[in-house]
Short mmCIF file of C-alpha atoms in Angstrom, two decimals:
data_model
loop_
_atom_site.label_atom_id
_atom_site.label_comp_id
_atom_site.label_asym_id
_atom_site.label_seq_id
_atom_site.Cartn_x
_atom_site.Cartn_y
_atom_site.Cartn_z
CA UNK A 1 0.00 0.00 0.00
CA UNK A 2 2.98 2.44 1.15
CA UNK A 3 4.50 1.96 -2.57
CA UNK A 4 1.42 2.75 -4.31
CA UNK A 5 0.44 5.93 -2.17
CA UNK A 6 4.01 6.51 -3.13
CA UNK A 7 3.12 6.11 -6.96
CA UNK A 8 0.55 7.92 -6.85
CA UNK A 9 1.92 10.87 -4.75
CA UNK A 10 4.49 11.50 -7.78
CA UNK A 11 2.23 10.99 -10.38
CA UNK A 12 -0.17 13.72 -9.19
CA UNK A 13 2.85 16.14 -8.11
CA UNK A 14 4.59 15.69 -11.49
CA UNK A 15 0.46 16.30 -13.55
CA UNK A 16 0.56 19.50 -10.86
CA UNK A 17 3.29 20.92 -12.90
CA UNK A 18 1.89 20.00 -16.19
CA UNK A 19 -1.48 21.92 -15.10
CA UNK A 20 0.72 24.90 -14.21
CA UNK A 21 1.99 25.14 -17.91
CA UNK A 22 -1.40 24.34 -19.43
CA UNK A 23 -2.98 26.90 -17.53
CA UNK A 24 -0.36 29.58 -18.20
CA UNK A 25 -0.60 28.71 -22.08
CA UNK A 26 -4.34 28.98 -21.82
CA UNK A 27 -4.16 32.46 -20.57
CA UNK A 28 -1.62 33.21 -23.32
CA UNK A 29 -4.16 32.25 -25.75
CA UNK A 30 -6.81 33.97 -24.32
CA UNK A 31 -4.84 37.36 -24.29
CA UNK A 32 -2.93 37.42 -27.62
CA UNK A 33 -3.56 37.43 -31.32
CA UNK A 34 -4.25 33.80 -30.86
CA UNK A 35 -7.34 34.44 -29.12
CA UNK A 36 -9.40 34.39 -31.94
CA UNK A 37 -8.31 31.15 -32.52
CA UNK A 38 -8.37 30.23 -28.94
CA UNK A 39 -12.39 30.55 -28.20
CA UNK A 40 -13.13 29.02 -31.93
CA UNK A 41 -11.60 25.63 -31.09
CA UNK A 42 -13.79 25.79 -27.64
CA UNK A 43 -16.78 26.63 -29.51
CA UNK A 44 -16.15 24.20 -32.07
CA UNK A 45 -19.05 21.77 -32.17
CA UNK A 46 -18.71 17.69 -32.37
CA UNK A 47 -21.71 15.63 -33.04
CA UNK A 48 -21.92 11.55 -32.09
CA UNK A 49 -24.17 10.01 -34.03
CA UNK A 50 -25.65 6.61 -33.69
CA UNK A 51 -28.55 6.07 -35.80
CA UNK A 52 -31.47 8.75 -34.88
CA UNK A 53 -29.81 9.27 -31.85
CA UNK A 54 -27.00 11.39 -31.54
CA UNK A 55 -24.93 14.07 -29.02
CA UNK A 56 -23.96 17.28 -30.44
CA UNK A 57 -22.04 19.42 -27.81
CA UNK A 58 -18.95 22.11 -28.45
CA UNK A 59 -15.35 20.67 -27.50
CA UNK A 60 -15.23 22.75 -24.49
CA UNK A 61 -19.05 21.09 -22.97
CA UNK A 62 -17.11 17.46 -24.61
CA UNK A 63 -14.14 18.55 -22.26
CA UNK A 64 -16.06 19.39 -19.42
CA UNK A 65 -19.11 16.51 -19.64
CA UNK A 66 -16.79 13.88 -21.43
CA UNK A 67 -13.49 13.87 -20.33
CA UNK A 68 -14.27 14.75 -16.74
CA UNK A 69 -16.84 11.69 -16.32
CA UNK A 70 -13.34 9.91 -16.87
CA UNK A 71 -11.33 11.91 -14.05
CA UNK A 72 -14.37 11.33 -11.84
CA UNK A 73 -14.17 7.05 -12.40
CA UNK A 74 -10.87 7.51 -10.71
CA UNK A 75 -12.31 9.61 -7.81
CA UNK A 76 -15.10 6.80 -7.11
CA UNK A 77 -12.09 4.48 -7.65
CA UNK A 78 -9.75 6.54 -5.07
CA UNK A 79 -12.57 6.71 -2.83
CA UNK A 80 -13.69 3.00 -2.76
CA UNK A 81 -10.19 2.20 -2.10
CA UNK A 82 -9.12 4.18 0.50
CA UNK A 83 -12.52 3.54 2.52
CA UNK A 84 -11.90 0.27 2.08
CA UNK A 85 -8.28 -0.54 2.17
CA UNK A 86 -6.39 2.73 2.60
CA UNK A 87 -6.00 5.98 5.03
CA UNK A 88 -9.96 6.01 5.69
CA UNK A 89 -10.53 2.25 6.53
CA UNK A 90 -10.66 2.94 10.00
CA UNK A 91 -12.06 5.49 12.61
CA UNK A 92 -9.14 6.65 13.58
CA UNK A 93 -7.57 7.09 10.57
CA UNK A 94 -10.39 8.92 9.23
CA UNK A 95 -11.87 10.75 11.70
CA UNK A 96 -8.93 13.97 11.12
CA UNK A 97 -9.43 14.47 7.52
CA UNK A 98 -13.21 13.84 7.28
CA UNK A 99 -13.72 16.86 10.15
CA UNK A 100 -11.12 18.77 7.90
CA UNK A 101 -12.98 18.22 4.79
CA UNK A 102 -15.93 19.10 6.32
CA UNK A 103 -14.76 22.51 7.84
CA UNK A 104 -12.88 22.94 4.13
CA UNK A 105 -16.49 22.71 2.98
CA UNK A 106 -18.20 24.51 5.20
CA UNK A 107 -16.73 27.83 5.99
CA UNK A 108 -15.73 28.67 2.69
CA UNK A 109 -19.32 28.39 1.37
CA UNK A 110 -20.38 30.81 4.26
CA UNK A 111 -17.66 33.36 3.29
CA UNK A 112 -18.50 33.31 -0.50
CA UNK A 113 -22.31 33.60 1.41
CA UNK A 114 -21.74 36.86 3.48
CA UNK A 115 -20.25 38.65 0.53
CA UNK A 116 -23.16 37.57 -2.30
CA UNK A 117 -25.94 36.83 0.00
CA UNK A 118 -28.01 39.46 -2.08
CA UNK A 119 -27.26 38.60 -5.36
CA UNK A 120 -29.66 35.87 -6.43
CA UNK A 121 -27.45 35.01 -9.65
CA UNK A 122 -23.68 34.81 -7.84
CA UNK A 123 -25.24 32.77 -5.19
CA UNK A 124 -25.64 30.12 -7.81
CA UNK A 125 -21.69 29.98 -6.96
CA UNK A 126 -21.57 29.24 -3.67
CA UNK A 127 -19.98 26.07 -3.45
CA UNK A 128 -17.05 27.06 -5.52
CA UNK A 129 -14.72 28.10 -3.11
CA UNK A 130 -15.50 24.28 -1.30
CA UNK A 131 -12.79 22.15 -3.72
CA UNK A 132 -9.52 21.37 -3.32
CA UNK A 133 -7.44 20.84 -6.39
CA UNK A 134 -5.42 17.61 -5.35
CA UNK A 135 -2.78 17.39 -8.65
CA UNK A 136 -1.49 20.89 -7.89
CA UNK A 137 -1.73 20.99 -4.06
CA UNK A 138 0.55 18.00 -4.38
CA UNK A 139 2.64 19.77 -7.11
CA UNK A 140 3.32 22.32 -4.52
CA UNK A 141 4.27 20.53 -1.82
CA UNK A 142 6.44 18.17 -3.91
CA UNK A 143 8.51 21.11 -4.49
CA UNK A 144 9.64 20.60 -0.68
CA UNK A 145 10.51 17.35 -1.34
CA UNK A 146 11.42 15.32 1.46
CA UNK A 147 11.15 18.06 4.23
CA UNK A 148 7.86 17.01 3.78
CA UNK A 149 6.89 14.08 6.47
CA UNK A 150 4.86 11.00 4.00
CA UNK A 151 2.11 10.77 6.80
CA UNK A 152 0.94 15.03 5.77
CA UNK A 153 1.20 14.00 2.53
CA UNK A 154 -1.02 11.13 2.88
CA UNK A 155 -3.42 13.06 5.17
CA UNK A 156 -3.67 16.06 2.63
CA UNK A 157 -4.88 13.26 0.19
CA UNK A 158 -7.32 11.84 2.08
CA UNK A 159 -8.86 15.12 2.40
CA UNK A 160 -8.59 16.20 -0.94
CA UNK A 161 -10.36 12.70 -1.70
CA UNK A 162 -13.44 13.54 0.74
CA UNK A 163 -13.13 17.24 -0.99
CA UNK A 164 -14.52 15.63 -4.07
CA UNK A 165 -16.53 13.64 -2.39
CA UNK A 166 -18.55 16.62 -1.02
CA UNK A 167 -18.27 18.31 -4.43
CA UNK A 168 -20.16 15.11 -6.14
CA UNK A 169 -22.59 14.85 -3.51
CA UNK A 170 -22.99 19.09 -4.32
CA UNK A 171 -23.18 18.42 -7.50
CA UNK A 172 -25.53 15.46 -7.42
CA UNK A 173 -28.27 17.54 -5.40
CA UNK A 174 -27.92 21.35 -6.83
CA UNK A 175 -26.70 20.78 -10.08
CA UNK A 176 -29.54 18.63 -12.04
CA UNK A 177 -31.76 20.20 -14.49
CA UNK A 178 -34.97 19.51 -16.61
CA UNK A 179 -35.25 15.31 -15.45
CA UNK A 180 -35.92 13.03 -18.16
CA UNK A 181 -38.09 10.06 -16.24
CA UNK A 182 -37.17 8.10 -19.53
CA UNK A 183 -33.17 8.91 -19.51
CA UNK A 184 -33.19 8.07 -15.47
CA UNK A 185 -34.73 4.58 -16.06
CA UNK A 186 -32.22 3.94 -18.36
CA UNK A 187 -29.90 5.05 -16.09
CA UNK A 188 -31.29 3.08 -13.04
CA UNK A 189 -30.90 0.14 -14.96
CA UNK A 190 -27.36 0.64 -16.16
CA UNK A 191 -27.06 0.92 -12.37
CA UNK A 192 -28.58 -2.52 -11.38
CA UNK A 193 -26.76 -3.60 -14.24
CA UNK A 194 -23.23 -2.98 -12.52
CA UNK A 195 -24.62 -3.67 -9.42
CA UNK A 196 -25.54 -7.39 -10.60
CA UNK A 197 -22.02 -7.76 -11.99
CA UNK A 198 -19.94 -6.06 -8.86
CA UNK A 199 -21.73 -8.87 -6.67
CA UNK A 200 -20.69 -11.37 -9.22
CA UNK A 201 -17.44 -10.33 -8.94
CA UNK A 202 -16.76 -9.72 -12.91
CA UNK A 203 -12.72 -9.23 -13.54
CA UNK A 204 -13.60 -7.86 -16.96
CA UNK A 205 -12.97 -4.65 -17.03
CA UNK A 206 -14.30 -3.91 -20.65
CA UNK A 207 -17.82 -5.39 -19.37
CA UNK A 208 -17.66 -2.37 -16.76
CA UNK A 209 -16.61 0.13 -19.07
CA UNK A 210 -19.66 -0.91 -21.89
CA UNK A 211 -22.30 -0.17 -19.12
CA UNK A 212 -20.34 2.51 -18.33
CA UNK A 213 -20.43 4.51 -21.47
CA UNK A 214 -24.32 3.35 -21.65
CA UNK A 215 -24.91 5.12 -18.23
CA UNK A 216 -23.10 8.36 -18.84
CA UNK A 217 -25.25 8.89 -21.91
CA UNK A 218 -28.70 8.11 -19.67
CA UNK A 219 -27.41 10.29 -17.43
CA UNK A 220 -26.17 12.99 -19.83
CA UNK A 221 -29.52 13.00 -21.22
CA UNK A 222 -31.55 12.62 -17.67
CA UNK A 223 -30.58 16.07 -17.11
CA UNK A 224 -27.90 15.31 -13.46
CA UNK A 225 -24.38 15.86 -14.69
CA UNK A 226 -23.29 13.24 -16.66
CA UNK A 227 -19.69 12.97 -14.29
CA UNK A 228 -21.78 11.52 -12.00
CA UNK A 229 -21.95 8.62 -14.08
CA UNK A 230 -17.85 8.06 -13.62
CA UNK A 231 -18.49 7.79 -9.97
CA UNK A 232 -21.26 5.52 -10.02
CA UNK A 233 -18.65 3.39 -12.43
CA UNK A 234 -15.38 3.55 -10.08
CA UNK A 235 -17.68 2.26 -6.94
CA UNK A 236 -19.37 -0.60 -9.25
CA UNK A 237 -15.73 -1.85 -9.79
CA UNK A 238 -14.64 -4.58 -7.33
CA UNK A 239 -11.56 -4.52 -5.61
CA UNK A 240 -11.03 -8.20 -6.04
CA UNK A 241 -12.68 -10.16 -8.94
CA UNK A 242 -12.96 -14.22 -8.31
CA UNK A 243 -9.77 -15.17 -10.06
CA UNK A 244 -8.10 -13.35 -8.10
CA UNK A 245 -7.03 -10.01 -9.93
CA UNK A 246 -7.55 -6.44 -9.11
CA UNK A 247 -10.04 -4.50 -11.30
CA UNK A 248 -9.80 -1.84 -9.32
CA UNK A 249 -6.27 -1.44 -8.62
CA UNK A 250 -5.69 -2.66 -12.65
CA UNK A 251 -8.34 0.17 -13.51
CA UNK A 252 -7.12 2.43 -11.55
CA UNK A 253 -3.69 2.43 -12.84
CA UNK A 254 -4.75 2.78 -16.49
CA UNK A 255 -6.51 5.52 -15.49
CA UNK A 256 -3.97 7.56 -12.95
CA UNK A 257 -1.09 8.56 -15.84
CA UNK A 258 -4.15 9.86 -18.26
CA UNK A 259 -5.56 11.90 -15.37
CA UNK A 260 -3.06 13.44 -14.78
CA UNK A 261 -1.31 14.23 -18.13
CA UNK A 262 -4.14 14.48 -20.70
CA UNK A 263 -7.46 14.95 -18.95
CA UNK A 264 -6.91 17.47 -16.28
CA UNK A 265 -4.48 19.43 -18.60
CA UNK A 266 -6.67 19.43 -21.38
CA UNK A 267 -9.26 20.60 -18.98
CA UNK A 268 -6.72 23.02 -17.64
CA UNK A 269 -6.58 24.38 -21.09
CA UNK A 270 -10.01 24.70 -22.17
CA UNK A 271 -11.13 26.41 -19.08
CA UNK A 272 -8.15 28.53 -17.84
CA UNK A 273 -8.30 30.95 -20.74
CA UNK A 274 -9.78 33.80 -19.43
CA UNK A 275 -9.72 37.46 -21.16
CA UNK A 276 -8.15 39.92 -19.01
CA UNK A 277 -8.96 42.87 -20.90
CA UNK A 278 -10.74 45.57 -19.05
CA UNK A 279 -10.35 43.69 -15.52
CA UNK A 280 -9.12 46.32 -12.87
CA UNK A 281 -9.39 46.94 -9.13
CA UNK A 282 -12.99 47.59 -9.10
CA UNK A 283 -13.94 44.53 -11.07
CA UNK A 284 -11.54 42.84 -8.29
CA UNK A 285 -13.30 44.14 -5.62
CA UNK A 286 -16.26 42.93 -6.79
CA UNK A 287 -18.71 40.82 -4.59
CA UNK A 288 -18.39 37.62 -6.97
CA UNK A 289 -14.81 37.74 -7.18
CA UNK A 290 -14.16 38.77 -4.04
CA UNK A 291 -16.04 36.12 -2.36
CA UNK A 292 -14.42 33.17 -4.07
CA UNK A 293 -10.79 34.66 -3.19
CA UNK A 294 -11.62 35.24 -0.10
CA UNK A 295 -13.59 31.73 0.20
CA UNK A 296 -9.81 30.12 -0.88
CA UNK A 297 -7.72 32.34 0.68
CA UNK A 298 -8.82 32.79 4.06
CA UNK A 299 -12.23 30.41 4.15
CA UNK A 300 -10.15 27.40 3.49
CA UNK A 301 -7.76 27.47 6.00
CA UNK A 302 -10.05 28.75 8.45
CA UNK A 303 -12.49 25.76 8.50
CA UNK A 304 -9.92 22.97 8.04
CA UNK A 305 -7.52 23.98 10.99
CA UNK A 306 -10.04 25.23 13.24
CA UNK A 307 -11.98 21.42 12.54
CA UNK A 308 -8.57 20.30 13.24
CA UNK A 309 -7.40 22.00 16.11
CA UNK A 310 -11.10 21.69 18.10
CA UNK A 311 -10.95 17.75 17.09
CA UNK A 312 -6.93 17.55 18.84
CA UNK A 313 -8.18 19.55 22.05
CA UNK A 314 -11.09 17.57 22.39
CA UNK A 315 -9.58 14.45 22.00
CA UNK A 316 -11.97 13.36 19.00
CA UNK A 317 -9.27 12.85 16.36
CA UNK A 318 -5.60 12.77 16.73
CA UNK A 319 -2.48 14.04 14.48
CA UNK A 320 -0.85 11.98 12.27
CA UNK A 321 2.79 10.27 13.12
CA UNK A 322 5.32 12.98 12.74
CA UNK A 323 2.79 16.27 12.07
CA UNK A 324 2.30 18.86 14.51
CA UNK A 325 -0.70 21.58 14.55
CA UNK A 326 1.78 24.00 12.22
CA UNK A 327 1.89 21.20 9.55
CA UNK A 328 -1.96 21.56 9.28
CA UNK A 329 -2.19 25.02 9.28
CA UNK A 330 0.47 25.01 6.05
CA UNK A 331 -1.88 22.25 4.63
CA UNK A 332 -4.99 23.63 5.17
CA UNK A 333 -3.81 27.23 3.50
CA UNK A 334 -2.72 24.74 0.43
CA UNK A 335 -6.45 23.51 0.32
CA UNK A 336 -7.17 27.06 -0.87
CA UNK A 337 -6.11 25.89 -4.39
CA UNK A 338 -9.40 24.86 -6.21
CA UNK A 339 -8.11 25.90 -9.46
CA UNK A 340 -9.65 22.74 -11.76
CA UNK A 341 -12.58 21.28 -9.05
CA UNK A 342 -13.51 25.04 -8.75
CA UNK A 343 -14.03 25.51 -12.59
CA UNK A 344 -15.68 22.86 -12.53
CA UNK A 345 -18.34 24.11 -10.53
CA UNK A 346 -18.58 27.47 -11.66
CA UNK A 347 -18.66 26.23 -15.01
CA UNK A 348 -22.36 24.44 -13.38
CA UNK A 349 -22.88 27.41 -11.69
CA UNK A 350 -22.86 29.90 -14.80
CA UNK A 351 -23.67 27.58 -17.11
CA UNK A 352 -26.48 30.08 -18.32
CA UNK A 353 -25.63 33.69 -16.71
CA UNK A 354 -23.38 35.07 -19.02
CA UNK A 355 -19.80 35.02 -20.33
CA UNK A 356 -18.66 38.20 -17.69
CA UNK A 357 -19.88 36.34 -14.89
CA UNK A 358 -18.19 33.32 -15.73
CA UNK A 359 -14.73 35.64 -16.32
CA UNK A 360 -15.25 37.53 -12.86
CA UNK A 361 -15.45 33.79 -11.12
CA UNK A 362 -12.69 31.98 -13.08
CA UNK A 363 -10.40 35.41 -12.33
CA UNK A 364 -11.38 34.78 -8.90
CA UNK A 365 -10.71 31.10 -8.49
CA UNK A 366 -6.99 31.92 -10.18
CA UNK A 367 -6.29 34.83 -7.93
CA UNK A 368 -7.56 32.57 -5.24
CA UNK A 369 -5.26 29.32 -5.87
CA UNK A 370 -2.38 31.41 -6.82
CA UNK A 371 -2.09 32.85 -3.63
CA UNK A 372 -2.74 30.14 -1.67
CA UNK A 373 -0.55 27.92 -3.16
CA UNK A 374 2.57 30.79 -2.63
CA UNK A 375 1.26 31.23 1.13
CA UNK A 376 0.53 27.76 1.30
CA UNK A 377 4.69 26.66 0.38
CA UNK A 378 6.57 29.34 2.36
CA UNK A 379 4.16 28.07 5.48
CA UNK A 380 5.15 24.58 4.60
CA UNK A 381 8.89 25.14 4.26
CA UNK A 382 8.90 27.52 7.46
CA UNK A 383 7.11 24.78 9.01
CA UNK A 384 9.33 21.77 7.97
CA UNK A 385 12.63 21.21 8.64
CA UNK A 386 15.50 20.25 5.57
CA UNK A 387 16.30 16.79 5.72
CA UNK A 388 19.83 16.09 7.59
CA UNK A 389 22.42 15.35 5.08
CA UNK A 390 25.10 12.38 6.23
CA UNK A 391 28.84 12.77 5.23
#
């Protein structure tokens, strides 16, 4: 388990780094002579066809409602795994990152409240400011390298994992529009249908991935978000099929290296690119904006220590193995990076209110992560100590 978590750790550090660059070239695009260009290719629209029926989105809604039903397999899969097998399978291995999570959730949501409360149209945002972005939080604190102690690392993971837990379970009940009884039948029986085979303990993984594909377009067309469908697929997927094998762990890591150097980059890409012409001080200091950096920036870190610290002094949770209260408070400034799980829900957010609300929140949610993630590594270094060097 230790070498996998170790895996995994470096895969998601090194796809942090890769996000960085996609994200910088985005805005590039978005602010040269190649934004023309730029916006066309998002806007560019791609039709399935299969028969009569068919899906006709732009690349940016195939980015956003294709490719991130993939990412979100591997969260179910993460998720499965680590309640199962890994840092959540028991109380009191849990108990610390869930109350995090929780207070990660929480208080951001009310800070993003206080400043929008009258606004009927940003309040559609108010659970951006909730998500963690786990590839670049990692990215950043890989940068430390082994100053960092493994057990932080592993607890900032398990939060970031319950992070997007919350945000499907957000996204499951605010986020579904205009149900199709017909499309959720369909996708109720996709459901049984990998419910059926999960109990039979099926190793084949292309069996999953066939009733898969059939439940993301039920759901797609049901009117919930169609990554929901990814979840539902990673938790179908047993950990051990009855010859023995993995489909989880084999699924899994297909899916890791893809994650985190195609999928999230692309997604990085396609949703980073935000025109900065005209943006000021004023448009800063706007409600929207100002609520989701302020949500990151100081809501973040303000519900996951203070969850932390209250759970320590009451004796309801306690620290990891080599991590002190100063660890968490560098970790839980970190979790102020939602960057890509951010977009992703103000892309659901302002899916219909307009293309300068959508810039105000995505300016926001960078101003937001950047900072954190600069605050986040000189609290980590100052709180970590370089590792001793022998002769």
């Amino acid at each position: 388990m230790q070498s996998f978590i170790g895996k995994f750790l470096k895969l998601e550090s090194s796809g942090g780094v890769i996000l960085l660059v996609t994200s910088a070239l985005a805005l590039i695009f978005a602010n040269s002579f190649l934004s023309p260009y730029y916006f066309e290719l998002l806007n560019t629209p791609l039709v399935v066809q299969f028969g009569e029926q068919g899906i006709a989105k732009p690349f940016l809604l195939w980015v956003n409602d294709g490719l991130m039903a993939i990412f979100f397999v591997l969260v179910g899969l993460e998720v499965k795994r680590e309640i199962i097998l890994g840092s959540l399978s028991t109380y009191q291995q849990a108990i610390l990152p869930v109350l995090a999570a929780i207070g990660g959730m929480v208080v951001p949501a009310l800070v993003f409240t206080f400043f929008n409360y009258g606004d009927p149209v940003a309040m559609e945002g108010w659970a951006i400011p909730m998500a963690t972005d786990i590839a670049f939080a990692l990215g950043i604190m890989a940068l430390l390298g082994k100053r960092v102690p493994l057990p932080l690392k592993i607890f900032l993971l398990a939060l970031a994992i319950i992070d997007d837990l919350g945000a499907i379970i957000v996204i499951a009940l605010f986020f579904a529009h205009g149900l199709s009884i017909e499309a959720m039948i369909g996708a109720g029986l996709s459901i049984l249908v990998l419910i059926i085979m999960n109990r039979m303990r099926i190793s084949a993984l292309c069996a999953y991935l066939f009733v898969g594909m059939v439940l993301w377009v039920c759901v797609l067309k049901s009117g919930v978000h169609a990554t929901l469908a990814g979840v539902i697929l990673g938790f179908s997927v047993p950990i051990t099929a009855k010859d023995g094998s993995s489909p989880l762990e084999s699924l899994e890591h297909t899916l890791n290296p893809w994650s985190a150097f195609f999928i999230l980059p692309i997604f990085a890409f396609a949703n980073a690119g935000v025109p900065l012409g005209g943006v000021n001080l004023d448009t800063l200091g706007g409600a929207l904006p100002l609520g989701i950096i302020l949500g990151l920036l100081i809501g973040k870190p303000l519900g996951v220590f203070s969850f932390c610290f209250i759970a320590v002094k009451l004796n309801l949770a306690r620290l990891p193995l080599l991590v002190n209260l100063k660890h968490i408070f560098a970790v839980s400034v970190l979790c102020g990076i939602g960057f890509t799980m951010s977009m992703f829900l103000s892309g659901l957010a302002f899916e219909n209110a307009g293309e300068s609300i959508n810039t105000l929140s995505r300016i926001g949610i960078l101003l937001g992560s950047t900072i954190s993630a600069i605050l986040g590594l000189l609290l980590l270094r100052a709180s970590t100590s370089a590792p001793e060097r022998h002769a």
